[in-house]
Coordinates of C-alpha atoms in Angstrom, one line a residue:
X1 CA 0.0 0.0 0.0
X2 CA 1.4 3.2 -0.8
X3 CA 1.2 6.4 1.0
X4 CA 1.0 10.5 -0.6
X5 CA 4.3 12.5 -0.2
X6 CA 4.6 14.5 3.1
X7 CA 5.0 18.2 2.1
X8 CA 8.5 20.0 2.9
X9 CA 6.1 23.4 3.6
X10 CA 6.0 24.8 7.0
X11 CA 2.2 25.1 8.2
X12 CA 1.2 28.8 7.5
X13 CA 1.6 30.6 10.7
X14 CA -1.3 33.0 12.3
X15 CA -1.2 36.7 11.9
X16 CA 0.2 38.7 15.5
X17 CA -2.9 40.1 16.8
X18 CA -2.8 44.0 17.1
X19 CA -3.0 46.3 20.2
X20 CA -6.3 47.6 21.1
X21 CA -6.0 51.0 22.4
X22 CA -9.4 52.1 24.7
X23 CA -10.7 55.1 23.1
X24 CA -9.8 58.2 24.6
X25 CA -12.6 60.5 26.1
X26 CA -13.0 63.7 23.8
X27 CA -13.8 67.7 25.9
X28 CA -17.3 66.9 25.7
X29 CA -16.5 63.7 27.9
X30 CA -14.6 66.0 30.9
X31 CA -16.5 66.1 33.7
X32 CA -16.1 68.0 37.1
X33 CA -15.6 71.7 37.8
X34 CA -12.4 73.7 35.5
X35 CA -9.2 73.9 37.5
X36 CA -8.9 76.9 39.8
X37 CA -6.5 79.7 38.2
X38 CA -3.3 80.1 40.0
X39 CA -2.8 83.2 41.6
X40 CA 0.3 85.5 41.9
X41 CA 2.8 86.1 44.4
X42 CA 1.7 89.3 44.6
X43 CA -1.9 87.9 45.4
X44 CA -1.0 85.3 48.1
X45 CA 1.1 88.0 49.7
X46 CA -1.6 90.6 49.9
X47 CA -4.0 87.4 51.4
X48 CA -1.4 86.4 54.0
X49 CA -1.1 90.0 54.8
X50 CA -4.8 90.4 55.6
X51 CA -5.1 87.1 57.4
X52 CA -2.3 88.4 59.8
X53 CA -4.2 91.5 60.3
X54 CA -6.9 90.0 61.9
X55 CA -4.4 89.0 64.4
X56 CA -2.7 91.5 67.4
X57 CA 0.5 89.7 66.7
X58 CA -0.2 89.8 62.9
X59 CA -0.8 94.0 63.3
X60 CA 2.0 94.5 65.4
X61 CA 4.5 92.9 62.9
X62 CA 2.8 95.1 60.0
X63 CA 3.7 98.0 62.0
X64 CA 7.3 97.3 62.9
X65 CA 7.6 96.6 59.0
X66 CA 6.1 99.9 58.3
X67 CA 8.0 102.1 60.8
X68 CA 11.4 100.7 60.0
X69 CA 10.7 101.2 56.6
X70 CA 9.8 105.1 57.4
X71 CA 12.7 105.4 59.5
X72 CA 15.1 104.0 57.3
X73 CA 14.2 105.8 54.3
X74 CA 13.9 109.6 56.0
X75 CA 17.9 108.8 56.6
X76 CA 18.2 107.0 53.2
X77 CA 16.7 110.6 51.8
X78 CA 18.0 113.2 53.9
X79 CA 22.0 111.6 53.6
X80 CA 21.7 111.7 49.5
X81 CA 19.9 115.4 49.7
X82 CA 22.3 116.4 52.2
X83 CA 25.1 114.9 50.4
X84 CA 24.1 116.7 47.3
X85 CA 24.0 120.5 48.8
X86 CA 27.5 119.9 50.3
X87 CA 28.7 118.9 47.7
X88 CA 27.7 122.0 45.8
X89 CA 28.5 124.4 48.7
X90 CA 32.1 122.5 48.4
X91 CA 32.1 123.3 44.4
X92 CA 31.2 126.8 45.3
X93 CA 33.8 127.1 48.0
X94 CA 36.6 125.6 46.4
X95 CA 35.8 125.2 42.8
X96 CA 33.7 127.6 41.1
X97 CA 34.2 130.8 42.6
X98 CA 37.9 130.2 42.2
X99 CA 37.3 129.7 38.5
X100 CA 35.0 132.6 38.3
X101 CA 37.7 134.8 39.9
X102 CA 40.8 133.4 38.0
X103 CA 38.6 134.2 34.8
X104 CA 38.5 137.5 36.1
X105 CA 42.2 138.0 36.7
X106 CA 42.6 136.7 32.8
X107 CA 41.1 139.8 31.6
X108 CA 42.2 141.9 34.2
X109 CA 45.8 140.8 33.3
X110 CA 44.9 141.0 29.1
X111 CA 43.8 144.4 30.2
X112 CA 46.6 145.7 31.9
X113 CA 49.2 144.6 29.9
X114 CA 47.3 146.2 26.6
X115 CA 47.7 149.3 29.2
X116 CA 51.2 148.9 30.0
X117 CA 51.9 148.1 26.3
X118 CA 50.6 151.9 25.5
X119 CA 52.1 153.3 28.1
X120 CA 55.4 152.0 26.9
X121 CA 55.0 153.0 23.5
X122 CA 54.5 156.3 24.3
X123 CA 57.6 156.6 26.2
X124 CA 59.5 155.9 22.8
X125 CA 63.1 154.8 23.8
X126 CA 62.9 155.5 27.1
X127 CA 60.4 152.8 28.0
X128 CA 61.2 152.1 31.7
X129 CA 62.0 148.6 33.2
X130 CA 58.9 148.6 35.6
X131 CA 56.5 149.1 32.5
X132 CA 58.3 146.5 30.3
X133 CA 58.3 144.4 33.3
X134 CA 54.4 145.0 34.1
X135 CA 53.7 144.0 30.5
X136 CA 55.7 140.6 31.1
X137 CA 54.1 140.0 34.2
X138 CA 50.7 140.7 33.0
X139 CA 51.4 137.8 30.0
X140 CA 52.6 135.3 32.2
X141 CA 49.8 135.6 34.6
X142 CA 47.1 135.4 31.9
X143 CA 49.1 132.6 30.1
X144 CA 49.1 130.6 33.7
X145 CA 45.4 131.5 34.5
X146 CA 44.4 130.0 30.8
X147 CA 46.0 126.7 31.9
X148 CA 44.5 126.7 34.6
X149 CA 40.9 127.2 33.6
X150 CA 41.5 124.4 30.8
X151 CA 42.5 121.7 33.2
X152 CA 39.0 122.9 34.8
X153 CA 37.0 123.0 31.6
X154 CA 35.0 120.4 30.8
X155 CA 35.9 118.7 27.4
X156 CA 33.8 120.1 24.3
X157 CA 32.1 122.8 26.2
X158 CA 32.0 126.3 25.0
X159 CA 34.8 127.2 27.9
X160 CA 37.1 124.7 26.2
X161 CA 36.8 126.5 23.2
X162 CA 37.1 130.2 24.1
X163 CA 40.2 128.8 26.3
X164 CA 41.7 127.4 23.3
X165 CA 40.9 130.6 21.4
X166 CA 42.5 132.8 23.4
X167 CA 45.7 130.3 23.4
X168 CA 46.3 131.2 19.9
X169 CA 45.4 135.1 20.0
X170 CA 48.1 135.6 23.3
X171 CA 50.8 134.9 20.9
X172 CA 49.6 136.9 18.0
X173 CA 49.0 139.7 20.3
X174 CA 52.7 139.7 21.5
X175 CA 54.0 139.5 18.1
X176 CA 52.4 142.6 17.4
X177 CA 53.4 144.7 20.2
X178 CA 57.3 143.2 19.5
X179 CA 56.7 144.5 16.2
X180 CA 55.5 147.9 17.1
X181 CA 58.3 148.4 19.7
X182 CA 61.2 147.6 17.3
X183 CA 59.4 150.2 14.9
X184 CA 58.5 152.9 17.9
X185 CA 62.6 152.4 19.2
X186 CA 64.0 153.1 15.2
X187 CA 61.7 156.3 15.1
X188 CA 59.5 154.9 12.5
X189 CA 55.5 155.9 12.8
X190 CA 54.6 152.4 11.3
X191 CA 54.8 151.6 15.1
X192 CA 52.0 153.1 16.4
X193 CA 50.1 151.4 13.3
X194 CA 51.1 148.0 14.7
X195 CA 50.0 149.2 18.0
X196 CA 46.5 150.0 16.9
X197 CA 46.3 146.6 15.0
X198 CA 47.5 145.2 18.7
X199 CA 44.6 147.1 20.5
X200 CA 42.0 145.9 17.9
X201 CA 43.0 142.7 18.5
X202 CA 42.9 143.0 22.0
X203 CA 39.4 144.9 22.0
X204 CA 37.4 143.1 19.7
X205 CA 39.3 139.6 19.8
X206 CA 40.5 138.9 23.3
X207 CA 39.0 140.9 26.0
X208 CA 35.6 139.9 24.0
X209 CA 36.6 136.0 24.4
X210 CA 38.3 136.7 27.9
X211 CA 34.8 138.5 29.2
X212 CA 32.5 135.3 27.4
X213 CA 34.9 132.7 29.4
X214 CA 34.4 135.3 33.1
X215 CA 30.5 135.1 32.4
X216 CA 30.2 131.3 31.6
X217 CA 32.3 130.6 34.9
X218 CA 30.0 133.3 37.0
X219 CA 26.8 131.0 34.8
X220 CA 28.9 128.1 37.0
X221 CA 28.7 129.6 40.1
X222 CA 25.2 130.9 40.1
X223 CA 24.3 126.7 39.2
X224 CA 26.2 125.5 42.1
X225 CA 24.5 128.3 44.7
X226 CA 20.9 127.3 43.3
X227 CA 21.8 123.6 44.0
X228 CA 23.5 124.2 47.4
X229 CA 20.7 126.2 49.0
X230 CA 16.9 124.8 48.3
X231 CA 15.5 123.5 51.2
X232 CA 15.6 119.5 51.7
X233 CA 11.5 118.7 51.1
X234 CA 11.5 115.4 50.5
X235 CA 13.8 114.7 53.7
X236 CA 11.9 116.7 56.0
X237 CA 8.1 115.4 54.9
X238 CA 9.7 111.8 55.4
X239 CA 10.7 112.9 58.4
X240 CA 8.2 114.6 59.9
X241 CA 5.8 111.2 59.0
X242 CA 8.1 109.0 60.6
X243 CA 7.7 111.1 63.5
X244 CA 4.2 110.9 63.4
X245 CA 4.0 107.4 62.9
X246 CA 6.2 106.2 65.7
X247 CA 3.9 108.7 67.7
X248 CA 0.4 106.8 66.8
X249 CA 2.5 103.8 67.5
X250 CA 3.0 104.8 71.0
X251 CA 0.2 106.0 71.7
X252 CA -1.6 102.7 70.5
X253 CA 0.8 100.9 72.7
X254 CA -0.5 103.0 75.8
X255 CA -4.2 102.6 74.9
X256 CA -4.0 99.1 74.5
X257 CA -1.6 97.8 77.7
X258 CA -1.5 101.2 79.8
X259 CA 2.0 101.6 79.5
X260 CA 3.5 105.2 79.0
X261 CA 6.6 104.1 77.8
X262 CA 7.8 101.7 75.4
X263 CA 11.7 101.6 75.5
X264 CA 12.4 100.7 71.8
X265 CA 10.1 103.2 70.1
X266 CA 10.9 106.0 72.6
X267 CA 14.7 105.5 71.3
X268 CA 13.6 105.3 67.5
X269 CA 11.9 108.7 68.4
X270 CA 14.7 110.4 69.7
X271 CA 17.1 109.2 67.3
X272 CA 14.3 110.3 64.2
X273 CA 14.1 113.9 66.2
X274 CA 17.7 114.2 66.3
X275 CA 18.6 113.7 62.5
X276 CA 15.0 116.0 61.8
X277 CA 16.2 118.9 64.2
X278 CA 20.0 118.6 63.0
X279 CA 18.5 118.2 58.8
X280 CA 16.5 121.3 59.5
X281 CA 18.9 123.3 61.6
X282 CA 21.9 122.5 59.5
X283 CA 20.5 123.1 56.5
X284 CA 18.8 126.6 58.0
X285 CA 21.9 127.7 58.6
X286 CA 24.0 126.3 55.8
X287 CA 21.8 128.6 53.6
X288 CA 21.8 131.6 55.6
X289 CA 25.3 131.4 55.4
X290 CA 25.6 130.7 51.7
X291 CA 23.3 133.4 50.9
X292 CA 25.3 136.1 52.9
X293 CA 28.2 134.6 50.8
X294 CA 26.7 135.3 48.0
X295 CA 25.1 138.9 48.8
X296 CA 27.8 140.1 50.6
X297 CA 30.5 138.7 48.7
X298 CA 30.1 138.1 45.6
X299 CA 27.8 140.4 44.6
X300 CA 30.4 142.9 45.6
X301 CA 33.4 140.6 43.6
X302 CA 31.8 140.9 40.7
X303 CA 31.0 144.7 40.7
X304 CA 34.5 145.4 42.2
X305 CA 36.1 143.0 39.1
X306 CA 34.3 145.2 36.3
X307 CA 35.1 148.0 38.2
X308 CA 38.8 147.5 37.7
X309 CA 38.1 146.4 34.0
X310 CA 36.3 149.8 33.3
X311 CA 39.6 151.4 34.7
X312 CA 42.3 149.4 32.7
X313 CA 40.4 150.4 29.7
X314 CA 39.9 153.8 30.4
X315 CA 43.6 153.7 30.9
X316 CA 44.4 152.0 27.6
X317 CA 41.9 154.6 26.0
X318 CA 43.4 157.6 27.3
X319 CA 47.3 155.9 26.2
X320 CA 45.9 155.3 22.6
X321 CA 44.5 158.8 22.0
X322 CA 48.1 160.3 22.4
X323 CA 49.1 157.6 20.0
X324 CA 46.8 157.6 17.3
X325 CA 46.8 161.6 17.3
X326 CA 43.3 162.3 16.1
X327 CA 43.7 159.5 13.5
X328 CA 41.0 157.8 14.3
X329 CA 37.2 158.8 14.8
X330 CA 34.0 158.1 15.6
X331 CA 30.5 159.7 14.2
X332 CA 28.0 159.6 16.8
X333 CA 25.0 161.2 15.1
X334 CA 25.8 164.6 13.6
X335 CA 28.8 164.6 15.9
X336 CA 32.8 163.2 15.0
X337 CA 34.5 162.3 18.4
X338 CA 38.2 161.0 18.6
X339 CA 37.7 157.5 19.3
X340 CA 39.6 156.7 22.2
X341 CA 38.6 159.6 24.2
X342 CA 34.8 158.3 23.4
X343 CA 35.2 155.3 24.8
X344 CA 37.2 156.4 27.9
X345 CA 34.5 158.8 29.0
X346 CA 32.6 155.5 28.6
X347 CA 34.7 153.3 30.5
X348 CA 34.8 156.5 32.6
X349 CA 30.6 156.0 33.3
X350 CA 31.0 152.5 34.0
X351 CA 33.9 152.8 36.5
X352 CA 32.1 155.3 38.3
X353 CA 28.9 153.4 38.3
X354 CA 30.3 150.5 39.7
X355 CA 32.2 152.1 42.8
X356 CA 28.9 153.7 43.4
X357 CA 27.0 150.1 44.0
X358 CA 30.2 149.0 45.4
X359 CA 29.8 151.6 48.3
X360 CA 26.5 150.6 49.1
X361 CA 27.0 146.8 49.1
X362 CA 29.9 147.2 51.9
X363 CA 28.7 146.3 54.6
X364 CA 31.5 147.2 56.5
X365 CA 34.4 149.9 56.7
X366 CA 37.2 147.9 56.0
X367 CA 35.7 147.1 52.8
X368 CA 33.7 150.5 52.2
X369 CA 36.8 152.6 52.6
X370 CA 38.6 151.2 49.8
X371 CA 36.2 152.4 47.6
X372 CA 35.8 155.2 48.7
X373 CA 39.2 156.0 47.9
X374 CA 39.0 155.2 44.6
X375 CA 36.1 157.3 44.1
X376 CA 38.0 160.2 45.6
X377 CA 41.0 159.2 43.2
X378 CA 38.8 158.7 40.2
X379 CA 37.3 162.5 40.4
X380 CA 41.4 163.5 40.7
X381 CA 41.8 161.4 37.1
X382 CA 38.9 163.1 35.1
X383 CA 39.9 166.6 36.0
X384 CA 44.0 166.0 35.1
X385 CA 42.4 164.0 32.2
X386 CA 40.7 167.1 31.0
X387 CA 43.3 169.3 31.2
X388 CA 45.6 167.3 29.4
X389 CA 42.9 166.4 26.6
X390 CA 42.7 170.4 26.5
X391 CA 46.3 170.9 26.0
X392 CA 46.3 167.7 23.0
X393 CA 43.5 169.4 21.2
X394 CA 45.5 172.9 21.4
X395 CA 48.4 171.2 20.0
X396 CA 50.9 171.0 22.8
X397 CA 51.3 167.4 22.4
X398 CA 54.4 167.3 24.6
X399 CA 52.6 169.0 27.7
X400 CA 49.7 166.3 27.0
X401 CA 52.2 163.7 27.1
X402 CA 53.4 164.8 30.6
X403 CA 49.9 164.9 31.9
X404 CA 49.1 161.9 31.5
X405 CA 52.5 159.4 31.4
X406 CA 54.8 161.6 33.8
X407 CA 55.6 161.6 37.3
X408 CA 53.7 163.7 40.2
X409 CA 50.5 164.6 39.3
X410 CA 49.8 162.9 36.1
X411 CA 46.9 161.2 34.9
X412 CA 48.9 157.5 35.5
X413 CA 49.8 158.0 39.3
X414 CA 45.4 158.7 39.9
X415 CA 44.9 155.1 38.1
X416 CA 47.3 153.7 39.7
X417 CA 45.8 154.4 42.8
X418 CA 42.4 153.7 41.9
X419 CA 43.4 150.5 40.6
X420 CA 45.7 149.6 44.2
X421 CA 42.4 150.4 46.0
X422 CA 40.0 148.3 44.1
X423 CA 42.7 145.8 44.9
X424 CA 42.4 146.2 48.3
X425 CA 38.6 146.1 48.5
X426 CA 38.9 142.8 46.2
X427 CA 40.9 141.1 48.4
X428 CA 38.6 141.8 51.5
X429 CA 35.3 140.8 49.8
X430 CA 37.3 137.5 48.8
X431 CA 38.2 136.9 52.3
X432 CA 34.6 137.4 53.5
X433 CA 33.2 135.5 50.6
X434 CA 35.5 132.4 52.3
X435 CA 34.2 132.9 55.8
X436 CA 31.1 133.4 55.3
X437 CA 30.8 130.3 52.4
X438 CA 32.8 128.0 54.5
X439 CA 30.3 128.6 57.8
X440 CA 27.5 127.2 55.1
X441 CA 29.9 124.1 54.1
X442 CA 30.3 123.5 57.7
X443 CA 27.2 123.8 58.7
X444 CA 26.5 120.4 56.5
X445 CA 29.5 118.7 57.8
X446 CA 28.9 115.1 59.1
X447 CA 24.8 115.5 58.4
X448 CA 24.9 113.0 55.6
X449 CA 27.1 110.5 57.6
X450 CA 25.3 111.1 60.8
X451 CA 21.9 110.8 59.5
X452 CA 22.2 107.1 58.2
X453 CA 23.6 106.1 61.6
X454 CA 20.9 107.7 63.5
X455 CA 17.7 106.4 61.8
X456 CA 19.1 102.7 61.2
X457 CA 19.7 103.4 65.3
X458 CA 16.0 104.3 64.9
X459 CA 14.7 101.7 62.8
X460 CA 16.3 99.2 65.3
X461 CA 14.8 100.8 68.4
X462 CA 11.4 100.5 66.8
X463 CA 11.2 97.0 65.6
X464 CA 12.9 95.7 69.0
X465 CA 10.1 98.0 70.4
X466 CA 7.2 96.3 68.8
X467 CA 9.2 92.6 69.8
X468 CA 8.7 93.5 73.0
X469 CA 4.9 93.5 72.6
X470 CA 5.2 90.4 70.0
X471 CA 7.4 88.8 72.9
X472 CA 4.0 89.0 75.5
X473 CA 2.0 87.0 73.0
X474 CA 4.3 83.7 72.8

């Protein structure tokens, strides 16, 4: 009996059976209230801050928060307010009046050495040693004050550059009056020419510049006053509510356990009224003080400096009149005046002007007398003046000459005096202006300092006051 083949084929295999994934419930399958939305910090601060106000302990460490926080930033205020005015009363002090005064002395010494220069040339070849010497002196000192007020001047302001304009006129200027000395020693009349050129230069170049640099400086000064004096507001309201809340502190703390005194916020008091009394006195005086330095001195400083301007150019005008000889003029409506006598009966005004509100902002004799002094010298001036103009325009050029370069009794021995005098009353308004300026920067001293230590004493005092009461509730 025969049998069919076995196959070789493997029995077909079944087919892997495939994952069954549950079917997921869709939104509208969500049931349940939506999730509560999460609040802030800010939020759950706020709530915790409520809850612990429904608490005496809870109260009591709101109000320790909130008086140390009043305390600490009345001396956070008052030491960067303070801090501030003194350190404008020290600019003022040490800073900008110096630079308003050295500006001064550059066009006092441009000035006088324009006048000495003159004076000079009209002495031909017998220029003496102590006008040559003047003239030097009068250069060096405005060469050195330039430096000066350029290692002061802030870079790319307008100072910088009337500084550095004046730098490169000096030399020019010099050049010339070399020039018309060599020419005025050899006898030739192109000298005086040179000197006028000189003089223009001076008067419409540098003295110009030299007066723009003395107002920008004073424009200093007058900034530095009106940030040193305003009273301290913001300080003093701080102050006067910290007082008042460590007060309604106190006097909650009585009301509630019959106690008069708490220890701690009696010391925060004290310490807040110190740094209060000291911010208001201080400063009450610091301005006083700075305001008298300011009325007293240099109100009078700057009258007294264009006083002695006024002079030097009167001076230089009534030297160049004798040197130009009528050459040049100037037509004031119908009428032709010589030029430099016009402008020193100008210069003339203004001299007499200022001594007049310099008299009556002296407020004593040693500064009054001065200037009264020059007053009496200045009426001496405009009569020899006007007896030597009378002898020029008669033609005795000579006897002019006399009057107004020669010894005794010449026009150059009144200026000199005036000009010694308003010296004089200069130096004395500077020496009250430094009194009276640093009694307002003293009055500051330490206030900034002792402030901060005093109310963080405070603060401390009134939170370890209010642990005191948190202390009888544990």
């Amino acid at each position: 009996m025969t049998h069919p083949p076995k196959s070789s084929a493997a029995p077909p295999q079944a087919a892997p059976a495939l994952p069954v994934i549950p079917p997921q419930p869709g939104p509208a399958a969500r049931v349940g209230p939506p999730p509560a939305p999460r609040r802030t910090a800010f939020a759950e601060g706020v709530e915790l801050v409520r809850a612990a106000a429904t608490t005496e302990p809870g109260r009591l460490r709101i109000i320790g928060a909130v008086l140390a926080l009043l305390v600490v930033a009345f001396g956070a205020v008052t030491a960067w307010q303070t801090s501030e005015r003194a350190a404008a009363a020290d600019d003022v002090l040490h800073r900008s009046q110096p630079l308003s005064s050295g500006a001064a002395g550059i066009y006092r010494s441009l000035a006088d050495a324009n006048t000495a220069a003159s004076s000079g040339f009209l002495a031909g070849g017998q220029e003496s040693a102590d006008t040559r010497d003047r003239y030097e002196k009068d250069i060096r000192t405005a060469a050195a004050g330039l430096v000066t007020a350029a290692a002061n001047a802030e870079p790319g302001s307008a100072s910088e550059a009337t500084i550095t304009r004046l730098n490169r006129l000096l030399p020019e200027y010099k050049g010339l009056i070399e020039r018309a000395r060599t020419y005025n020693r050899q006898g030739y009349p192109v000298g005086g020419a040179y000197l006028r050129y000189a003089n223009e230069k001076m008067q419409k170049e540098m003295l110009p510049a030299a007066e723009d640099l003395y107002t920008k400086e004073n424009q200093r000064l007058d900034a530095d006053y009106g940030d040193a004096t305003p009273y301290p507001w913001a300080a003093i309201v701080l102050g006067v509510l910290a007082l008042a809340a460590l007060g309604w502190a106190q006097h909650r703390t009585y009301r509630r356990t019959n106690r008069v005194l708490n220890h701690g916020l009696v010391a925060g008091t004290a310490a807040t009224t110190v740094v209060l009394l000291w911010l208001v006195v201080g400063h009450i005086v610091a301005r006083s003080e700075l305001n008298g330095s300011y009325d007293h001195g240099i109100r009078s400083l700057k009258v007294l400096h264009d006083a002695r301007i006024a002079s030097l150019k009167a001076r230089g005008n009534e030297n160049l009149s004798l040197v130009a000889r009528g050459a040049e003029t100037i037509t004031v409506g119908e009428q032709t005046y010589d030029a430099y006598y016009y402008d020193f009966d100008k210069d003339m005004g203004v001299l007499g002007r200022g001594l007049t509100e310099a008299a009556g902002l002296a407020d004593d004799q040693a500064g009054g007398k001065p200037v009264e002094a020059a007053e009496s010298n200045m009426a001496v001036w405009k009569q020899r003046h006007a007896s030597a103009r009378t002898e020029d325009e008669n033609g005795n050029y000579q006897q002019a000459l006399d009057m107004v370069i020669g010894g005794k009794g010449a026009t150059g021995e009144c200026f000199d005096s005036v000009d010694s005098h308003l010296a004089r009353a200069i130096d004395h308004e500077q020496t009250e202006f430094q009194r009276t300026a640093g009694n307002g920067l003293d009055a500051m001293t330490g206030l900034p300092v002792g402030a901060a230590v005093l109310t963080v004493f405070g603060a401390a005092g009134a939170v370890a006051g209010i642990g005191r009461r948190l202390s009888e509730y544990r």
